[in-house]
Tab-separated table of C-alpha atoms in Angstrom:
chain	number	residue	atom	x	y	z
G	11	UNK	CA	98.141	-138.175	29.316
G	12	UNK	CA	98.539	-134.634	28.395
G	13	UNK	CA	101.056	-131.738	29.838
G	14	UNK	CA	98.125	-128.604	30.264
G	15	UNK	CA	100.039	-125.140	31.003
G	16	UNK	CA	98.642	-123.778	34.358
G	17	UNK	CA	96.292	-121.100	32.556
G	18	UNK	CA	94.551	-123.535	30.523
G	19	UNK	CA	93.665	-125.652	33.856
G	20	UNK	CA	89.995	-126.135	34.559
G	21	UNK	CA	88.579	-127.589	38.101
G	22	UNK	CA	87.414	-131.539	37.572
G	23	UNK	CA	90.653	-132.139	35.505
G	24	UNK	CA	92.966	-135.181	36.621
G	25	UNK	CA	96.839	-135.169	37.359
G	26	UNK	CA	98.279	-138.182	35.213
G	27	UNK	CA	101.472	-137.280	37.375
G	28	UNK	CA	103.141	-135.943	40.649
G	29	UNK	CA	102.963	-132.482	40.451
G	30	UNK	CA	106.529	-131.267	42.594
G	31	UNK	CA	107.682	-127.630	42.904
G	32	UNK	CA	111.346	-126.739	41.855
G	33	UNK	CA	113.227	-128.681	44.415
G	34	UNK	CA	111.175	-131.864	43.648
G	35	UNK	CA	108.732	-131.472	46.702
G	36	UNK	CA	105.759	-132.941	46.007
G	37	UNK	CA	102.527	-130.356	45.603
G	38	UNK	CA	100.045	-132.003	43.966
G	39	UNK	CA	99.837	-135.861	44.121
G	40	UNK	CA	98.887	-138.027	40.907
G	41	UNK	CA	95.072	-139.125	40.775
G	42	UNK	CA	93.817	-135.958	42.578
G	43	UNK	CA	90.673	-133.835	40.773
G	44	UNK	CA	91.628	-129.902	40.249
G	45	UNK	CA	89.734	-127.529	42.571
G	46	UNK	CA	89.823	-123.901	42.472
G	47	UNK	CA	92.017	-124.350	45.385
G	48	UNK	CA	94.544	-126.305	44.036
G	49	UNK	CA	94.959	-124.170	41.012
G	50	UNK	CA	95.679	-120.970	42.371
G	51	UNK	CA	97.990	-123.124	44.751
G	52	UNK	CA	100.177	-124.362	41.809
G	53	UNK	CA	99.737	-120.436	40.602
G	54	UNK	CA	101.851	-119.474	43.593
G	55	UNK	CA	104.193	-122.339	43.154
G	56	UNK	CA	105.414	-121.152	40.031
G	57	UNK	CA	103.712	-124.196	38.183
G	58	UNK	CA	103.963	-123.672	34.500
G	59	UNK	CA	102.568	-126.981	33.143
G	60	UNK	CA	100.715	-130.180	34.557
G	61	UNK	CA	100.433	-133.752	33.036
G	62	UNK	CA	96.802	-134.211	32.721
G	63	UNK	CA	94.095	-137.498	32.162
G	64	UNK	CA	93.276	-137.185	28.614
G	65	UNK	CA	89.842	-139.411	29.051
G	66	UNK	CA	88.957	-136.671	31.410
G	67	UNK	CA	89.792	-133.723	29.227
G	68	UNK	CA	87.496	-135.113	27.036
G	69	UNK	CA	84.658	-135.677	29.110
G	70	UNK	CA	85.135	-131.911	30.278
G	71	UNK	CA	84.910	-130.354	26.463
G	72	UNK	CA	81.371	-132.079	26.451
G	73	UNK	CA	78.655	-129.550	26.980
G	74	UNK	CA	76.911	-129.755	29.947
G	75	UNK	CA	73.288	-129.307	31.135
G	76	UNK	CA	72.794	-126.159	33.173
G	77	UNK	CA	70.408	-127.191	35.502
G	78	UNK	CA	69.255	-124.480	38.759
G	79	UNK	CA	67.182	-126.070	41.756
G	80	UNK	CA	65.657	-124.087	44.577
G	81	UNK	CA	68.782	-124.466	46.713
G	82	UNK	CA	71.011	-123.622	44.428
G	83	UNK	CA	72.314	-119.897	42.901
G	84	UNK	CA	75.040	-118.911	40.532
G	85	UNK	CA	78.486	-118.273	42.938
G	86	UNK	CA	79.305	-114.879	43.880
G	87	UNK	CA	81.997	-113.311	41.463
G	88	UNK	CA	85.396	-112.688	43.736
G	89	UNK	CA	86.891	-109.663	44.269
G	90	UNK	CA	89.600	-109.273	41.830
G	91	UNK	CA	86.154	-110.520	39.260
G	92	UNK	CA	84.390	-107.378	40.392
G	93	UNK	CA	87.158	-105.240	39.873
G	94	UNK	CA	88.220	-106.258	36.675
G	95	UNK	CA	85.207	-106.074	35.344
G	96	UNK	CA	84.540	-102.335	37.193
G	97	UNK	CA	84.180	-98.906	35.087
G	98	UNK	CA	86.884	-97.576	37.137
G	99	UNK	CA	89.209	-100.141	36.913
G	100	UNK	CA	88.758	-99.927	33.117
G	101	UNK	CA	89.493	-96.123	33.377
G	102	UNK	CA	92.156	-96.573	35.591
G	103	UNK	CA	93.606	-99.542	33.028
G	104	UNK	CA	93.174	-96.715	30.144
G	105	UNK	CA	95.080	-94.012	32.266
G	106	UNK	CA	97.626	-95.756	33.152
G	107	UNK	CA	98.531	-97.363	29.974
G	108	UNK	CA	98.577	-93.927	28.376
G	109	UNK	CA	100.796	-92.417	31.100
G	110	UNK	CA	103.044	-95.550	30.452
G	111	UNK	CA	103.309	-94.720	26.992
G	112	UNK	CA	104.454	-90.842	27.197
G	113	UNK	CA	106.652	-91.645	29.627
G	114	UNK	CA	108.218	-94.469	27.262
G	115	UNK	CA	107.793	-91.809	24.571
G	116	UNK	CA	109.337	-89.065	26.351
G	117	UNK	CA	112.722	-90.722	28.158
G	118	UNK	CA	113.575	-92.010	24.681
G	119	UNK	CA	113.163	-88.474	22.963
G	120	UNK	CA	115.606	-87.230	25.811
G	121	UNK	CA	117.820	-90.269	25.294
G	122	UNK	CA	118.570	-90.786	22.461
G	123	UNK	CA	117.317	-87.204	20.966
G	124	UNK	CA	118.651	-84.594	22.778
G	125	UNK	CA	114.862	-83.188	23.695
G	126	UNK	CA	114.272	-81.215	27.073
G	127	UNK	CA	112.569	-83.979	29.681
G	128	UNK	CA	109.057	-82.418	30.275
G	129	UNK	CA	109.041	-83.326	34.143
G	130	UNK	CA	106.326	-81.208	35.281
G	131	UNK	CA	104.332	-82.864	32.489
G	132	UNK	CA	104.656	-86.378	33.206
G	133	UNK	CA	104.702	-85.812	36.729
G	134	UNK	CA	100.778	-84.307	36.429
G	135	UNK	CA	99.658	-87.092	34.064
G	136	UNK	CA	100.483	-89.729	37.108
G	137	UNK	CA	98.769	-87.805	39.115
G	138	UNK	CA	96.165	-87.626	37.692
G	139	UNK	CA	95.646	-91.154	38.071
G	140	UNK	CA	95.027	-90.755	41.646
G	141	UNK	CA	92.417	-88.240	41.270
G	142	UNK	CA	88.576	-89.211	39.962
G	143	UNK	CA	87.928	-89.877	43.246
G	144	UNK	CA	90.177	-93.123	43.662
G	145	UNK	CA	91.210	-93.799	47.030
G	146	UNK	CA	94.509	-95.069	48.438
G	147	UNK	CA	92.952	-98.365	49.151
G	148	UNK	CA	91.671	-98.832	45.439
G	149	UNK	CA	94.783	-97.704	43.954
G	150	UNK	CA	96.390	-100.970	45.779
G	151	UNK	CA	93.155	-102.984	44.579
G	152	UNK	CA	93.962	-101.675	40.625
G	153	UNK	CA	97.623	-102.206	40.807
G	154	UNK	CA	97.229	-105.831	42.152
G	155	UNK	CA	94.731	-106.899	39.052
G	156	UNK	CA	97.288	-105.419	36.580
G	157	UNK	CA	100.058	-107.433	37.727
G	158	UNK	CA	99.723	-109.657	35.164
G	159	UNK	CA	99.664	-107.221	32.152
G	160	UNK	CA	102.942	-105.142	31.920
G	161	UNK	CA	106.313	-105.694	33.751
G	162	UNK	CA	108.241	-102.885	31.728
G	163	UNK	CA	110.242	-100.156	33.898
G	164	UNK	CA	108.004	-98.301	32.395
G	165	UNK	CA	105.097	-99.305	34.353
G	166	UNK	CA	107.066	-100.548	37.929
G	167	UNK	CA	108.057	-96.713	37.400
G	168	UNK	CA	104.151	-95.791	37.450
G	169	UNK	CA	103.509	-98.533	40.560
G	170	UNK	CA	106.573	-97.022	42.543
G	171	UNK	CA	105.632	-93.634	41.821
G	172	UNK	CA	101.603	-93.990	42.853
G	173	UNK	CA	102.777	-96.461	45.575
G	174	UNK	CA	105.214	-93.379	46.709
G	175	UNK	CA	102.432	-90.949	46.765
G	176	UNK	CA	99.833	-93.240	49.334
G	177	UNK	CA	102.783	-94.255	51.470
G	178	UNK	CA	103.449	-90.363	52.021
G	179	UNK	CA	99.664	-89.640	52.636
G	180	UNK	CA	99.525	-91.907	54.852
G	181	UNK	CA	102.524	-90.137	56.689
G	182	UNK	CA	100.477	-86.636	56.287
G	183	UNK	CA	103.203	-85.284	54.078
G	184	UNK	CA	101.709	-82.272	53.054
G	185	UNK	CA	100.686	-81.915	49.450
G	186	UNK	CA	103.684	-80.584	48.002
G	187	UNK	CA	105.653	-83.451	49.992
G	188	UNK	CA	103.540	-85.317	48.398
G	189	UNK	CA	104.122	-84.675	45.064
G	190	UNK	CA	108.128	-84.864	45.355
G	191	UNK	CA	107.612	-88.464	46.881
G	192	UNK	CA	105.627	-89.412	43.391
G	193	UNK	CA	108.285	-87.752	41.514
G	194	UNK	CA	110.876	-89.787	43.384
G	195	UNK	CA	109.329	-92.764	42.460
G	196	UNK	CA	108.421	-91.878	38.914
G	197	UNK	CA	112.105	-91.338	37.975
G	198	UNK	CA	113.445	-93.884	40.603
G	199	UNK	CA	115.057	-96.563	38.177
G	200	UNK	CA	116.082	-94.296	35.452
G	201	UNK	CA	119.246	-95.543	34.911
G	202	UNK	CA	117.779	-98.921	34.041
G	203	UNK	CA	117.475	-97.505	30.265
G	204	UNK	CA	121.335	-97.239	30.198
G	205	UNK	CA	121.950	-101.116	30.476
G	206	UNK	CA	122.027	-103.793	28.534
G	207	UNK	CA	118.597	-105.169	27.906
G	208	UNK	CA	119.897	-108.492	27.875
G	209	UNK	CA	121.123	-108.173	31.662
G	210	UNK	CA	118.412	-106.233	32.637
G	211	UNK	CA	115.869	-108.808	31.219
G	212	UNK	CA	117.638	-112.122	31.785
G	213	UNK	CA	114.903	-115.077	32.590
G	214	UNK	CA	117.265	-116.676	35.871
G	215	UNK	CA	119.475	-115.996	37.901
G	216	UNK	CA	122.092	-113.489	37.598
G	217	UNK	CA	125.589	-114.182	37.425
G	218	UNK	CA	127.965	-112.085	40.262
G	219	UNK	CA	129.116	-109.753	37.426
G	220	UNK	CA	125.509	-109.610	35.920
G	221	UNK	CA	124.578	-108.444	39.102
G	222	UNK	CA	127.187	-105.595	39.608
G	223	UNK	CA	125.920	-104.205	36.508
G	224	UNK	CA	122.548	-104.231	37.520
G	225	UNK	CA	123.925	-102.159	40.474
G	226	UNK	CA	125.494	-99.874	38.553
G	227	UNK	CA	121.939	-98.086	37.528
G	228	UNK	CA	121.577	-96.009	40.743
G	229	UNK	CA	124.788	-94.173	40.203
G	230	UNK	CA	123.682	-94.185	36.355
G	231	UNK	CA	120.191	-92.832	36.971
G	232	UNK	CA	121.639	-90.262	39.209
G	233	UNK	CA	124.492	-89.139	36.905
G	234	UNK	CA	121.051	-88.741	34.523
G	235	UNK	CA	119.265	-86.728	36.003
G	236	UNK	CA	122.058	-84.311	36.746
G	237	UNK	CA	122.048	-83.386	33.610
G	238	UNK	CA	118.866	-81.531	33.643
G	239	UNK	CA	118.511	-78.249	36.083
G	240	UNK	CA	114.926	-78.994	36.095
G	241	UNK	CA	115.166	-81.914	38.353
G	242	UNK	CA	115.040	-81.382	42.081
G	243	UNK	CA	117.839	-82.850	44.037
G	244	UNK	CA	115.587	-85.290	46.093
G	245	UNK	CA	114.283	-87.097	43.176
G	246	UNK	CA	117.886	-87.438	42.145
G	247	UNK	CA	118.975	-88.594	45.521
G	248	UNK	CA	116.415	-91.252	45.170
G	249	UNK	CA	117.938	-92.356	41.747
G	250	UNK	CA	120.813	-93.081	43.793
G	251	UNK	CA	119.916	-94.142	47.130
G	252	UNK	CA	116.467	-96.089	46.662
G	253	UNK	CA	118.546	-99.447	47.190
G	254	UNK	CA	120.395	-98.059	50.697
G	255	UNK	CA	119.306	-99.471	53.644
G	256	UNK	CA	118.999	-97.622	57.153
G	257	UNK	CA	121.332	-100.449	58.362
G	258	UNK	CA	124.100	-99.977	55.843
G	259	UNK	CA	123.686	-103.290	53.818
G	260	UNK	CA	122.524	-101.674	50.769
G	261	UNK	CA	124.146	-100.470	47.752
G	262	UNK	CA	125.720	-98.066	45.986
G	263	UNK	CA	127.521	-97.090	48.764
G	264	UNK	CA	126.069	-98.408	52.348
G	265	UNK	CA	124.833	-95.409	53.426
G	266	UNK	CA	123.137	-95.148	56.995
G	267	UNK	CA	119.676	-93.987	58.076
G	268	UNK	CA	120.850	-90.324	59.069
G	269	UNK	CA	122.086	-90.067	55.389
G	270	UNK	CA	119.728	-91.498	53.219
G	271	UNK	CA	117.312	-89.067	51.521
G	272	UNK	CA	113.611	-89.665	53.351
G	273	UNK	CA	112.189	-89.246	49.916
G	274	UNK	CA	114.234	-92.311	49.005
G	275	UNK	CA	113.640	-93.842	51.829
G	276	UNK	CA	109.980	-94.082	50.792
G	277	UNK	CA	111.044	-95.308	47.066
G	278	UNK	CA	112.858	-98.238	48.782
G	279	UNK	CA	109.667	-99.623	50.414
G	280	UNK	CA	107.443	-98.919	47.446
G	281	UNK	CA	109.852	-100.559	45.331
G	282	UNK	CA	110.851	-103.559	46.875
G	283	UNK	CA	106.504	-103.708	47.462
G	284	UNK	CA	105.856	-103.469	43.815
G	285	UNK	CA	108.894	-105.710	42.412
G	286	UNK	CA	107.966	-108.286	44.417
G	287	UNK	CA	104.202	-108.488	44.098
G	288	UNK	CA	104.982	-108.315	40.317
G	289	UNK	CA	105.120	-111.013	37.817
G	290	UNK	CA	108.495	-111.329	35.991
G	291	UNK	CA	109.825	-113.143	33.437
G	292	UNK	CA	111.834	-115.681	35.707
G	293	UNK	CA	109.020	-116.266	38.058
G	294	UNK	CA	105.421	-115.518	39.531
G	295	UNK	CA	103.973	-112.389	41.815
G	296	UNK	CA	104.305	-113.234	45.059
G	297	UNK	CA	101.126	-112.360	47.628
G	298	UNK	CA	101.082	-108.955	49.111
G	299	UNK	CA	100.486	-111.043	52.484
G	300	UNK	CA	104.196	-113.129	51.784
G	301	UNK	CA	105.827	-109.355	50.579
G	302	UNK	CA	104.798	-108.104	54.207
G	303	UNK	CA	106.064	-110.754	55.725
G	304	UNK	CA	109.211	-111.040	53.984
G	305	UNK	CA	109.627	-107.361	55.086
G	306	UNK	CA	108.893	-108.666	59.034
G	307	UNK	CA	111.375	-111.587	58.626
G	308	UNK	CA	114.009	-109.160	56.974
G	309	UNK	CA	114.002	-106.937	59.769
G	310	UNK	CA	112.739	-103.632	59.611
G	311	UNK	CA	115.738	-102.070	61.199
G	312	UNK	CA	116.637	-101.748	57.360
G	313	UNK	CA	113.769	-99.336	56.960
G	314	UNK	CA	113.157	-95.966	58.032
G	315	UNK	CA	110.743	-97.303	61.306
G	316	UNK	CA	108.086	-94.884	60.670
G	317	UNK	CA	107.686	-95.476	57.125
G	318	UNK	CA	107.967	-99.181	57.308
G	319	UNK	CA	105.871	-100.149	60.168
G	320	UNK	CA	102.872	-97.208	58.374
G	321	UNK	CA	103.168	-99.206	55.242
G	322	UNK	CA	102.957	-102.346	56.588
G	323	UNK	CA	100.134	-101.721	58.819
G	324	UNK	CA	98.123	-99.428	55.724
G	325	UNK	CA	98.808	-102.137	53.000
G	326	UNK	CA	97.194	-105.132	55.436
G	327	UNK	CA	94.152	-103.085	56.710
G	328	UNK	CA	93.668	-102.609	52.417
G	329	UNK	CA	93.206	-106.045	52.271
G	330	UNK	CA	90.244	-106.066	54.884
G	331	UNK	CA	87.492	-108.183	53.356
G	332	UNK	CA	89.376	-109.703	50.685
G	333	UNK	CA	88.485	-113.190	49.638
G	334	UNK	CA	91.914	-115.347	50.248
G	335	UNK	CA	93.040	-118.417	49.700
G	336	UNK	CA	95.138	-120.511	52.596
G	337	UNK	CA	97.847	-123.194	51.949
G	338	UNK	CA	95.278	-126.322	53.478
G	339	UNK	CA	93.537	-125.445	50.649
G	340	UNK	CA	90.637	-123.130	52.246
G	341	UNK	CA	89.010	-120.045	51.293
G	342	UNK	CA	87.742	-117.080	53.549
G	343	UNK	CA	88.129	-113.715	54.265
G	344	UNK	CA	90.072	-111.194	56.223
G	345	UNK	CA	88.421	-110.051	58.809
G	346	UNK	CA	91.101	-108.891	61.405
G	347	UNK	CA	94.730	-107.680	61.300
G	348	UNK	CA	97.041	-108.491	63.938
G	349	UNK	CA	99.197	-105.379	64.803
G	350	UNK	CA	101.896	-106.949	66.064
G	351	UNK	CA	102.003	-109.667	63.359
G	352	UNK	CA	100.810	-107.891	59.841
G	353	UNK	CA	101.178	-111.296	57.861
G	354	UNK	CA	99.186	-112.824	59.952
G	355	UNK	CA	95.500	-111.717	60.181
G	356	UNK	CA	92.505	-113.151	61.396
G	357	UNK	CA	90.532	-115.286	58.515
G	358	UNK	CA	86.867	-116.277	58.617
G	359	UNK	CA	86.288	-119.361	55.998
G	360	UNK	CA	83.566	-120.539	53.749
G	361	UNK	CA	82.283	-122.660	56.846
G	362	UNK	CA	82.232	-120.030	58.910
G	363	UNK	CA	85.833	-121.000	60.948
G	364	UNK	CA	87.579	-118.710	62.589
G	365	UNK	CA	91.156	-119.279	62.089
G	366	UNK	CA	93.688	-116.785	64.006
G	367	UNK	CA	97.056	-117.838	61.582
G	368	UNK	CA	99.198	-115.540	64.713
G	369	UNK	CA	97.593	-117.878	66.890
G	370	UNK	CA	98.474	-120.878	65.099
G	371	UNK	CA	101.971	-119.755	64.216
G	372	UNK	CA	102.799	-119.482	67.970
G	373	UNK	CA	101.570	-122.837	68.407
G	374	UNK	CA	103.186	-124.748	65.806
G	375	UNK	CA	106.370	-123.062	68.109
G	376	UNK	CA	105.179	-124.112	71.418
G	377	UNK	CA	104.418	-127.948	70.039
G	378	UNK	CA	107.172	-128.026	67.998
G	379	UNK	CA	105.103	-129.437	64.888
G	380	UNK	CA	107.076	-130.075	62.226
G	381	UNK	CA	103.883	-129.562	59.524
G	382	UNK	CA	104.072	-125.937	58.065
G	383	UNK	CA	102.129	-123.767	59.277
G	384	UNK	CA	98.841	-122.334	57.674
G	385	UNK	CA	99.132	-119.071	55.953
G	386	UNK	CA	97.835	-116.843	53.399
G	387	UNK	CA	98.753	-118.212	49.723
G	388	UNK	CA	96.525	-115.880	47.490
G	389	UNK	CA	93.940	-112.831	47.553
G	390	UNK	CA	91.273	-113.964	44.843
């Protein structure tokens, strides 16, 4: 028996033991071979490591025969594959990581040097990432595959600001609206860089008076900003106000819909969007399918309606197409969105099933089954 960690997992592995989430529920039974399936299951369980059958670990390092018959065909690399391995995803990966860096480069000169904060500059580098002809559907597609490669405020400041710039295109902001909304989201959470790293970075849960720290960086971003006559007062507003919410139960202050900036209004959805479909270092990216329907089970009387419900219905037409995985353990792909239920599109399988998960939310309701009910767990 051997404890694996989850990114060194291979499909025809063994469990040696029960593999149980956090609150000892049981996931993965012991004796059960890994599938594909399974894996990226215990991915989105925040499943670190897994006690593994050594005899079988050896029998895997083996090398094997390749052998091809008429029937048979190398599988089909999946979508986040093709990407990855895309010219423009490596350009994009190149951009980005350079705009990261110069904005790193540049808040610290102001910081901690006294230097003028070239805003017009950094604001034309990120938007320059959304020019070679990327859409706003590939821009989602590149920011889900780098997930998994830089969590910095630095870079959530890059996802909220390109995030910010499709969510107001999609509201036909003109382009000059346009351009304030990525500004807004650029500069959204710069009074992160004023608290303690060791709050801001914590691996668990926060404490109460952790928290109210963390709180304090909207007033502390906006306080910022005022310092420079550059600036325009929106994307200061959204310094401060990008945690309000419409119904009053955000913070700094509780503000109301009527007095929220909209250009913070827009940094709000993008985000809560991006932190949560993030990896951080106390636990795993979440699905963009779960995010939107954490925002339906939240309410969206805590967004701005139009913004929200064009998000929401933009972000789950993106994922038209899209390989997924389900939590039975099936694969197939998204083939219709249900307007009224975003979370819960229509999903052809790998043998050819229609499965309506609306449809089979309502009746797990109506029959009272206690089983829960089938839903999106990955996009592969």
């Amino acid at each position: 028996m051997k404890q694996i960690p989850i990114s060194k997992l291979i499909p025809g592995m063994v469990t040696a033991e029960d593999v149980l989430t956090y609150d000892r529920q049981l996931l993965v039974p012991r004796n059960v071979i890994l599938t594909e399936n399974i894996i990226s299951r215990l991915e989105g369980y925040s499943v670190y490591y897994v006690w593994i059958n050594e005899e079988v670990i050896d029998e895997l390092s083996k090398p094997m025969p390749v052998a091809f018959s008429d029937n048979s065909a190398l599988s089909e690399p999946s979508n986040k594959e093709r990407i990855r391995n895309s010219e423009q995803f490596l350009q994009f990966s190149q951009d980005f990581n350079q705009c990261a860096e110069h904005f790193r480069n540049s808040l610290m000169k102001s910081l901690y040097h006294n230097q003028p904060l070239f805003v017009n500059e950094l604001l034309s580098e990120t938007m320059q990432i959304m020019k070679q002809g990327r859409t706003s559907i590939s821009v989602f597609d590149m920011l889900l595959n780098m997930r998994n490669i830089d969590d910095s405020v630095y870079a959530h400041s890059i996802d909220v600001a390109l995030i910010s710039n499709v969510l107001a295109k999609w509201l036909h902001f003109s382009e000059e609206e346009q351009q304030m909304a990525t500004a807004c989201g650029l500069f959204h959470d710069v009074g992160k860089f004023l608290l303690p790293s060791g709050v801001l970075r914590k691996p668990g849960k926060l404490t109460e008076e952790e928290f109210t720290i963390i709180k304090t960086h909207t007033t502390e971003g906006f306080h910022l900003l005022s310092k420079y006559e550059n600036i325009p007062l929106h994307v200061k507003n959204a310094a401060l106000m990008h945690h309000e919410k419409c119904d009053g139960s955000g913070y700094p202050y509780g503000l109301t819909g009527p007095e929220i900036d909209k250009y913070a209004k827009i940094v709000t959805i993008a985000d809560i969007f991006d932190a949560m479909t993030s990896e951080r270092v106390y636990r795993k990216a979440m699905c963009p399918f779960s995010v939107i329907k954490s925002f339906e089970d939240e309410g969206i009387q805590k967004y701005e309606l139009k913004y929200i419900l064009t998000f929401l219905e933009n972000v789950a037409n993106s994922y038209l197409n899209h390989r997924v995985t389900l939590t039975n353990g099936m694969e197939g792909d998204v083939i219709f969105i249900n307007r009224d239920s975003y979370s819960r599109p229509v999903i052809r399988t790998t043998e050819d099933e229609i499965i309506n998960l609306q449809e089979e939310y309502y009746q797990g309701i109506m029959n009272l089954r206690n089983q829960k009910n089938v839903s999106i767990e990955t996009i592969i």
